[in-house]
Amino acid sequence: MKHLSFIGTGKMASAIAKGICLNGVLTSDQIIGTAPDESRNDFHKLTDIPVSENNSDAMNSRMVVLAFKPQMAEQICRSLQPMVKDQYFVSICAGITLENLQEWLGSDKVTRTMPNTPLCVSKGAVAYCSADGVNNEDFDLLTKYFECSGILAQVAEEDINTITALSGSGPAYVFEMIDTFAQSAKESGLTDEVALAFTIQTFLGASQMLSDKLGSPEELRNAVTSPNGTTYAALENFKKNNLRQVLRDGFQAAKDRGDELSRGIK
Ligand SMILES: NC(=O)c1ccc[n+]([C@@H]2O[C@H](COP(=O)([O-])OP(=O)(O)OC[C@H]3O[C@@H](n4cnc5c(N)ncnc54)[C@H](OP(=O)(O)O)[C@@H]3O)[C@@H](O)[C@H]2O)c1
């Protein structure tokens, strides 16, 4: 019997598994991953975790992470139902509710999570909510496997789609911004390498200042902004172009899509 299994071995399963192995919480031979096609070989190369094409091989585990696309969730969960005993299921599928999971799996030992890809570098953010069948031992396992790679918080189920729009999709927003600044610096004459390295370091450094509680975002922003200076010129331009509204609208679009997935709209 394995400690942990992943049904679906794509990007997110790889990020979670990598975090668990890197932090020495489990060894690769205590885990198994299953997927029908190519992704399982990439997962194996990245983590050294054994893989199989049969989802039934993942059902002989204490905890089973459901890591496939939401659109596949009903079909795969229903196919697992005859093999359900007392496994603890942890879903990472965006928009799939606890009620759906309980009905499709025929089990109430189910937790719904929203993780994010920075788990693979131990800077993840995972929110979760659970059905009634989840006990303290299950919670201990959830904490052990996810907190080693980042922060973990319990939230009300109605807040999960907000978390999805914030930290689940959020790394992509940051990559988009970093790419835009690095491209602008390149167009102004910097080499690719310097432009990207300085943009990354700026995001890392600014985030670290906030994480170290050196001030609120507003205070730290004001400390960089001299009247009529360079930063002021950029911030005035952001204001004129409604940057905050653009970011808010993007966030809302992600949340609305999560709500649609929860209502079964594919
Ligand atoms: N990516 C993110 O940042 C992120 C963040 C939070 C939550 N999520 C959630 O994580 C889940 C996975 O997303 P992802 O980005 O990791 O997607 P992905 O890279 O496309 O991975 C999906 C995985 O599901 C597998 N799969 C397809 N059919 C299957 C079947 N019948 N049985 C078992 N496995 C099957 C795929 O295998 P093959 O490719 O081999 O066919 C692949 O390994 C989604 O529900 C998403 O909502 C993702």
XYZ file of C-alpha atoms in Angstrom, residues 94-184:
91
model
C -10.986 23.920 -10.113
C -14.716 24.464 -9.698
C -15.606 20.873 -8.685
C -17.633 21.077 -5.456
C -17.568 18.833 -2.390
C -21.142 17.827 -3.210
C -20.104 16.722 -6.742
C -17.127 14.769 -5.409
C -19.164 13.000 -2.717
C -21.861 12.009 -5.187
C -19.465 10.836 -7.923
C -17.092 8.952 -5.578
C -19.715 7.721 -3.100
C -17.514 8.839 -0.172
C -17.498 11.743 2.275
C -13.773 11.420 3.058
C -13.124 14.237 0.624
C -11.230 17.518 0.732
C -11.410 20.153 -1.996
C -8.239 22.215 -2.391
C -6.957 25.015 -4.529
C -3.160 24.779 -4.798
C -0.782 26.683 -7.063
C 2.345 25.835 -9.053
C 4.893 27.638 -6.788
C 4.506 24.538 -4.561
C 7.336 23.116 -6.692
C 9.723 25.704 -5.195
C 8.243 25.514 -1.660
C 6.416 28.854 -2.067
C 2.936 27.473 -2.672
C -0.411 28.680 -1.341
C -3.112 26.044 -0.753
C -6.653 26.665 0.475
C -9.011 23.818 1.362
C -12.442 22.843 2.640
C -13.585 19.368 3.635
C -16.657 17.131 3.815
C -17.843 15.581 7.108
C -16.037 12.240 6.729
C -12.550 13.781 6.973
C -11.015 13.054 10.386
C -8.055 14.463 12.346
C -5.636 11.857 10.985
C -6.607 12.889 7.444
C -6.082 16.572 8.318
C -2.642 15.715 9.709
C -1.712 14.100 6.394
C -3.052 17.037 4.393
C -0.978 19.415 6.526
C 2.137 17.235 6.246
C 1.973 16.950 2.451
C 1.035 20.527 1.622
C 2.496 22.716 4.372
C 6.040 21.468 3.618
C 5.829 23.406 0.349
C 4.056 26.606 1.318
C 1.152 28.066 3.259
C -2.116 26.203 3.909
C -5.431 27.665 5.071
C -8.952 26.339 5.609
C -11.634 28.493 3.978
C -15.396 28.289 3.501
C -16.281 26.450 0.280
C -17.941 29.575 -1.118
C -14.527 31.307 -0.976
C -12.638 28.670 -2.956
C -13.371 30.289 -6.349
C -12.005 33.582 -4.977
C -8.824 31.765 -3.925
C -8.664 30.240 -7.426
C -8.792 33.698 -8.998
C -6.156 34.967 -6.549
C -3.430 32.389 -5.912
C -4.460 29.508 -8.245
C -4.339 31.619 -11.400
C -2.166 34.334 -9.832
C 1.276 33.004 -10.824
C 0.220 33.513 -14.478
C -0.626 37.178 -13.767
C 2.845 37.675 -12.291
C 4.540 35.903 -15.245
C 2.603 38.165 -17.628
C 3.747 41.295 -15.773
C 7.355 40.130 -15.540
C 7.395 39.325 -19.239
C 5.987 42.763 -20.102
C 8.554 44.657 -18.001
C 11.445 42.516 -19.263
C 10.332 43.070 -22.894
C 10.114 46.838 -22.297
